[in-house]
Amino acid sequence: MPPSPLSAERRRGDAGYTMIELIVVIAIAGTLMAAAVSGWRAWSMAAAHDGAATELQGVLRQAQQRAVTEGSSTCVLFSTDADTWSVYRGTCTSETKSLLEGPDELGERLSFAAPVFAAGATETSPGVTFTPRGTATPGSVQVRRDGSTTVRTIRVERLTGRVSTS
C-alpha cells in the first residue's frame, strides 16, 4: 500500500530541528562546559597542593636516607621568602654546611608557612637536620595554597625521624 500524500508531507516537514531547538541545545552545552572547566581548575589546584606535600615528604625521607648511608648529618632548609627548599650536608645551624641540592621551588600559588624545627633546648630553625643515626630535629612545616583554607602539614619526629603528612 503506497503512503498517503498527507503522511509523506508530514515526514518532509519533520526531517530536521528548528532553530530554537538548536540554540537551546548549544546554550545548555555551553553552560555544562563552563561548569566543568571551573570544577577542573579547582581540582587541578588541589591536586598540585597534594602533590607538593607528597614531593616534600619524599625529599625529607631521602634526606634521612642520605644521612644514614653517608654517615653525616643532612639538613633540609626551608625559605618562606622565596618558597623554596634546599638540601645541605651538615646541620641546619652550622655555618659550614655545603649545598647538595636546590633551591627547589614549591610550586605556583603555593607557599610555606611556619617551618619550625627544634634546634636546641630553646632555639628553633626553619629547617630539619637528620643525623647519621636517622634521628631528626622534630618539628613541622605547612604548605598553603592561595585562595584556599586547606593546609598540608608535614611533621618530622625526633627519635625515629618519621615523616608524616596531614
PDB file of C-alpha atoms in Angstrom:
ATOM      1  CA  MET A   1       0.000   0.000   0.000  1.00  0.00           C
ATOM      2  CA  PRO A   2       1.541   3.344  -1.030  1.00  0.00           C
ATOM      3  CA  PRO A   3       1.924   6.058   1.627  1.00  0.00           C
ATOM      4  CA  SER A   4      -0.757   8.683   1.672  1.00  0.00           C
ATOM      5  CA  PRO A   5       0.222  12.154   0.426  1.00  0.00           C
ATOM      6  CA  LEU A   6      -0.543  13.562   3.875  1.00  0.00           C
ATOM      7  CA  SER A   7       1.967  11.273   5.690  1.00  0.00           C
ATOM      8  CA  ALA A   8       4.674  11.917   3.067  1.00  0.00           C
ATOM      9  CA  GLU A   9       4.275  15.665   3.554  1.00  0.00           C
ATOM     10  CA  ARG A  10       4.483  15.295   7.351  1.00  0.00           C
ATOM     11  CA  ARG A  11       7.735  13.328   7.082  1.00  0.00           C
ATOM     12  CA  ARG A  12       9.357  16.006   4.947  1.00  0.00           C
ATOM     13  CA  GLY A  13       8.490  18.703   7.495  1.00  0.00           C
ATOM     14  CA  ASP A  14       9.736  16.633  10.463  1.00  0.00           C
ATOM     15  CA  ALA A  15      13.123  15.890   8.909  1.00  0.00           C
ATOM     16  CA  GLY A  16      15.186  18.448  10.936  1.00  0.00           C
ATOM     17  CA  TYR A  17      15.429  20.534  14.077  1.00  0.00           C
ATOM     18  CA  THR A  18      14.138  24.030  14.482  1.00  0.00           C
ATOM     19  CA  MET A  19      16.499  26.929  15.078  1.00  0.00           C
ATOM     20  CA  ILE A  20      15.157  27.393  18.621  1.00  0.00           C
ATOM     21  CA  GLU A  21      15.912  23.751  19.471  1.00  0.00           C
ATOM     22  CA  LEU A  22      19.486  24.122  18.226  1.00  0.00           C
ATOM     23  CA  ILE A  23      20.033  27.343  20.208  1.00  0.00           C
ATOM     24  CA  VAL A  24      18.694  25.745  23.393  1.00  0.00           C
ATOM     25  CA  VAL A  25      20.982  22.711  22.988  1.00  0.00           C
ATOM     26  CA  ILE A  26      24.032  24.932  22.366  1.00  0.00           C
ATOM     27  CA  ALA A  27      23.195  27.084  25.410  1.00  0.00           C
ATOM     28  CA  ILE A  28      22.866  24.017  27.650  1.00  0.00           C
ATOM     29  CA  ALA A  29      26.130  22.559  26.311  1.00  0.00           C
ATOM     30  CA  GLY A  30      27.922  25.876  26.918  1.00  0.00           C
ATOM     31  CA  THR A  31      26.658  26.057  30.493  1.00  0.00           C
ATOM     32  CA  LEU A  32      27.794  22.493  31.201  1.00  0.00           C
ATOM     33  CA  MET A  33      31.239  23.179  29.718  1.00  0.00           C
ATOM     34  CA  ALA A  34      31.666  26.327  31.812  1.00  0.00           C
ATOM     35  CA  ALA A  35      30.816  24.393  34.976  1.00  0.00           C
ATOM     36  CA  ALA A  36      33.209  21.600  34.010  1.00  0.00           C
ATOM     37  CA  VAL A  37      36.110  23.997  33.368  1.00  0.00           C
ATOM     38  CA  SER A  38      35.758  25.766  36.719  1.00  0.00           C
ATOM     39  CA  GLY A  39      35.491  22.414  38.521  1.00  0.00           C
ATOM     40  CA  TRP A  40      38.543  21.115  36.690  1.00  0.00           C
ATOM     41  CA  ARG A  41      40.603  24.166  37.674  1.00  0.00           C
ATOM     42  CA  ALA A  42      39.712  23.709  41.353  1.00  0.00           C
ATOM     43  CA  TRP A  43      40.559  20.008  41.165  1.00  0.00           C
ATOM     44  CA  SER A  44      43.832  20.777  39.380  1.00  0.00           C
ATOM     45  CA  MET A  45      44.949  23.249  42.067  1.00  0.00           C
ATOM     46  CA  ALA A  46      44.019  20.829  44.868  1.00  0.00           C
ATOM     47  CA  ALA A  47      45.952  18.047  43.133  1.00  0.00           C
ATOM     48  CA  ALA A  48      49.018  20.308  42.796  1.00  0.00           C
ATOM     49  CA  HIS A  49      48.762  21.135  46.511  1.00  0.00           C
ATOM     50  CA  ASP A  50      48.633  17.457  47.483  1.00  0.00           C
ATOM     51  CA  GLY A  51      51.430  16.668  45.030  1.00  0.00           C
ATOM     52  CA  ALA A  52      53.704  19.330  46.501  1.00  0.00           C
ATOM     53  CA  ALA A  53      53.154  17.972  50.027  1.00  0.00           C
ATOM     54  CA  THR A  54      53.883  14.429  48.837  1.00  0.00           C
ATOM     55  CA  GLU A  55      57.019  15.582  46.998  1.00  0.00           C
ATOM     56  CA  LEU A  56      58.244  17.416  50.085  1.00  0.00           C
ATOM     57  CA  GLN A  57      57.628  14.325  52.210  1.00  0.00           C
ATOM     58  CA  GLY A  58      59.751  12.349  49.740  1.00  0.00           C
ATOM     59  CA  VAL A  59      62.548  14.937  49.873  1.00  0.00           C
ATOM     60  CA  LEU A  60      62.644  14.690  53.673  1.00  0.00           C
ATOM     61  CA  ARG A  61      62.736  10.881  53.579  1.00  0.00           C
ATOM     62  CA  GLN A  62      65.558  10.941  51.025  1.00  0.00           C
ATOM     63  CA  ALA A  63      67.496  13.368  53.216  1.00  0.00           C
ATOM     64  CA  GLN A  64      67.135  10.961  56.141  1.00  0.00           C
ATOM     65  CA  GLN A  65      68.337   8.052  53.979  1.00  0.00           C
ATOM     66  CA  ARG A  66      71.268  10.137  52.737  1.00  0.00           C
ATOM     67  CA  ALA A  67      72.300  10.992  56.315  1.00  0.00           C
ATOM     68  CA  VAL A  68      72.252   7.320  57.321  1.00  0.00           C
ATOM     69  CA  THR A  69      74.015   5.942  54.223  1.00  0.00           C
ATOM     70  CA  GLU A  70      76.684   8.672  54.018  1.00  0.00           C
ATOM     71  CA  GLY A  71      77.248   8.815  57.774  1.00  0.00           C
ATOM     72  CA  SER A  72      76.931  12.599  58.034  1.00  0.00           C
ATOM     73  CA  SER A  73      74.139  14.962  59.015  1.00  0.00           C
ATOM     74  CA  THR A  74      71.834  16.213  56.282  1.00  0.00           C
ATOM     75  CA  CYS A  75      69.746  19.389  56.508  1.00  0.00           C
ATOM     76  CA  VAL A  76      66.630  20.400  54.571  1.00  0.00           C
ATOM     77  CA  LEU A  77      66.243  24.161  54.939  1.00  0.00           C
ATOM     78  CA  PHE A  78      63.013  25.992  54.023  1.00  0.00           C
ATOM     79  CA  SER A  79      62.808  29.588  52.819  1.00  0.00           C
ATOM     80  CA  THR A  80      59.440  31.249  53.400  1.00  0.00           C
ATOM     81  CA  ASP A  81      60.561  34.350  51.481  1.00  0.00           C
ATOM     82  CA  ALA A  82      61.139  32.510  48.196  1.00  0.00           C
ATOM     83  CA  ASP A  83      59.005  29.404  48.945  1.00  0.00           C
ATOM     84  CA  THR A  84      61.962  27.131  48.226  1.00  0.00           C
ATOM     85  CA  TRP A  85      63.848  24.367  49.979  1.00  0.00           C
ATOM     86  CA  SER A  86      67.472  23.281  49.786  1.00  0.00           C
ATOM     87  CA  VAL A  87      69.331  20.176  50.940  1.00  0.00           C
ATOM     88  CA  TYR A  88      72.696  20.599  52.691  1.00  0.00           C
ATOM     89  CA  ARG A  89      75.399  18.349  54.110  1.00  0.00           C
ATOM     90  CA  GLY A  90      75.789  19.329  57.762  1.00  0.00           C
ATOM     91  CA  THR A  91      73.399  20.623  60.380  1.00  0.00           C
ATOM     92  CA  CYS A  92      70.963  23.460  59.650  1.00  0.00           C
ATOM     93  CA  THR A  93      72.602  25.654  62.311  1.00  0.00           C
ATOM     94  CA  SER A  94      76.141  25.058  61.014  1.00  0.00           C
ATOM     95  CA  GLU A  95      77.935  27.880  59.223  1.00  0.00           C
ATOM     96  CA  THR A  96      79.983  25.343  57.226  1.00  0.00           C
ATOM     97  CA  LYS A  97      77.130  23.326  55.700  1.00  0.00           C
ATOM     98  CA  SER A  98      77.530  22.614  51.979  1.00  0.00           C
ATOM     99  CA  LEU A  99      74.755  22.743  49.396  1.00  0.00           C
ATOM    100  CA  LEU A 100      73.805  19.370  47.886  1.00  0.00           C
ATOM    101  CA  GLU A 101      70.533  20.179  46.070  1.00  0.00           C
ATOM    102  CA  GLY A 102      68.393  23.191  45.421  1.00  0.00           C
ATOM    103  CA  PRO A 103      66.992  25.601  45.919  1.00  0.00           C
ATOM    104  CA  ASP A 104      63.850  23.943  44.537  1.00  0.00           C
ATOM    105  CA  GLU A 105      60.608  25.888  44.207  1.00  0.00           C
ATOM    106  CA  LEU A 106      57.444  24.768  45.920  1.00  0.00           C
ATOM    107  CA  GLY A 107      55.067  25.497  43.068  1.00  0.00           C
ATOM    108  CA  GLU A 108      52.757  28.108  41.630  1.00  0.00           C
ATOM    109  CA  ARG A 109      50.268  29.608  44.100  1.00  0.00           C
ATOM    110  CA  LEU A 110      51.743  27.509  46.944  1.00  0.00           C
ATOM    111  CA  SER A 111      53.666  28.802  49.939  1.00  0.00           C
ATOM    112  CA  PHE A 112      55.406  27.624  53.096  1.00  0.00           C
ATOM    113  CA  ALA A 113      54.000  28.654  56.438  1.00  0.00           C
ATOM    114  CA  ALA A 114      55.542  28.199  59.852  1.00  0.00           C
ATOM    115  CA  PRO A 115      58.553  25.939  59.239  1.00  0.00           C
ATOM    116  CA  VAL A 116      59.563  25.387  62.877  1.00  0.00           C
ATOM    117  CA  PHE A 117      62.025  22.686  63.937  1.00  0.00           C
ATOM    118  CA  ALA A 118      63.781  22.377  67.305  1.00  0.00           C
ATOM    119  CA  ALA A 119      67.432  23.373  67.022  1.00  0.00           C
ATOM    120  CA  GLY A 120      68.213  23.146  70.727  1.00  0.00           C
ATOM    121  CA  ALA A 121      66.560  23.418  74.102  1.00  0.00           C
ATOM    122  CA  THR A 122      65.069  26.824  73.368  1.00  0.00           C
ATOM    123  CA  GLU A 123      66.108  27.571  69.774  1.00  0.00           C
ATOM    124  CA  THR A 124      64.193  26.865  66.591  1.00  0.00           C
ATOM    125  CA  SER A 125      65.267  26.585  62.979  1.00  0.00           C
ATOM    126  CA  PRO A 126      63.445  26.856  59.640  1.00  0.00           C
ATOM    127  CA  GLY A 127      64.972  23.517  58.650  1.00  0.00           C
ATOM    128  CA  VAL A 128      65.220  19.915  59.768  1.00  0.00           C
ATOM    129  CA  THR A 129      68.514  18.104  60.394  1.00  0.00           C
ATOM    130  CA  PHE A 130      68.754  14.316  60.065  1.00  0.00           C
ATOM    131  CA  THR A 131      71.647  12.645  61.907  1.00  0.00           C
ATOM    132  CA  PRO A 132      73.640   9.594  60.768  1.00  0.00           C
ATOM    133  CA  ARG A 133      71.559   7.510  63.232  1.00  0.00           C
ATOM    134  CA  GLY A 134      68.338   8.523  61.447  1.00  0.00           C
ATOM    135  CA  THR A 135      67.060  10.769  64.229  1.00  0.00           C
ATOM    136  CA  ALA A 136      65.903  14.287  63.421  1.00  0.00           C
ATOM    137  CA  THR A 137      65.228  17.709  64.846  1.00  0.00           C
ATOM    138  CA  PRO A 138      61.474  17.493  65.439  1.00  0.00           C
ATOM    139  CA  GLY A 139      59.031  19.959  64.009  1.00  0.00           C
ATOM    140  CA  SER A 140      56.736  20.706  61.131  1.00  0.00           C
ATOM    141  CA  VAL A 141      56.254  22.790  58.018  1.00  0.00           C
ATOM    142  CA  GLN A 142      52.954  23.771  56.439  1.00  0.00           C
ATOM    143  CA  VAL A 143      52.148  24.061  52.746  1.00  0.00           C
ATOM    144  CA  ARG A 144      49.359  26.525  51.934  1.00  0.00           C
ATOM    145  CA  ARG A 145      47.530  27.195  48.692  1.00  0.00           C
ATOM    146  CA  ASP A 146      46.463  30.716  47.685  1.00  0.00           C
ATOM    147  CA  GLY A 147      42.701  31.119  47.817  1.00  0.00           C
ATOM    148  CA  SER A 148      42.127  28.028  49.968  1.00  0.00           C
ATOM    149  CA  THR A 149      41.863  27.320  53.666  1.00  0.00           C
ATOM    150  CA  THR A 150      43.331  23.848  53.196  1.00  0.00           C
ATOM    151  CA  VAL A 151      46.760  23.377  54.787  1.00  0.00           C
ATOM    152  CA  ARG A 152      49.006  20.322  54.421  1.00  0.00           C
ATOM    153  CA  THR A 153      51.274  19.844  57.446  1.00  0.00           C
ATOM    154  CA  ILE A 154      54.449  17.755  57.149  1.00  0.00           C
ATOM    155  CA  ARG A 155      55.736  16.603  60.548  1.00  0.00           C
ATOM    156  CA  VAL A 156      59.078  15.085  61.492  1.00  0.00           C
ATOM    157  CA  GLU A 157      59.506  13.086  64.707  1.00  0.00           C
ATOM    158  CA  ARG A 158      62.660  13.304  66.825  1.00  0.00           C
ATOM    159  CA  LEU A 159      63.559   9.730  67.753  1.00  0.00           C
ATOM    160  CA  THR A 160      62.661   7.860  64.570  1.00  0.00           C
ATOM    161  CA  GLY A 161      62.869  10.698  62.062  1.00  0.00           C
ATOM    162  CA  ARG A 162      59.471   9.566  60.791  1.00  0.00           C
ATOM    163  CA  VAL A 163      57.970  11.947  58.229  1.00  0.00           C
ATOM    164  CA  SER A 164      54.172  12.173  58.050  1.00  0.00           C
ATOM    165  CA  THR A 165      51.650  14.373  56.269  1.00  0.00           C
ATOM    166  CA  SER A 166      48.255  15.513  57.455  1.00  0.00           C
TER     167      SER A 166
END
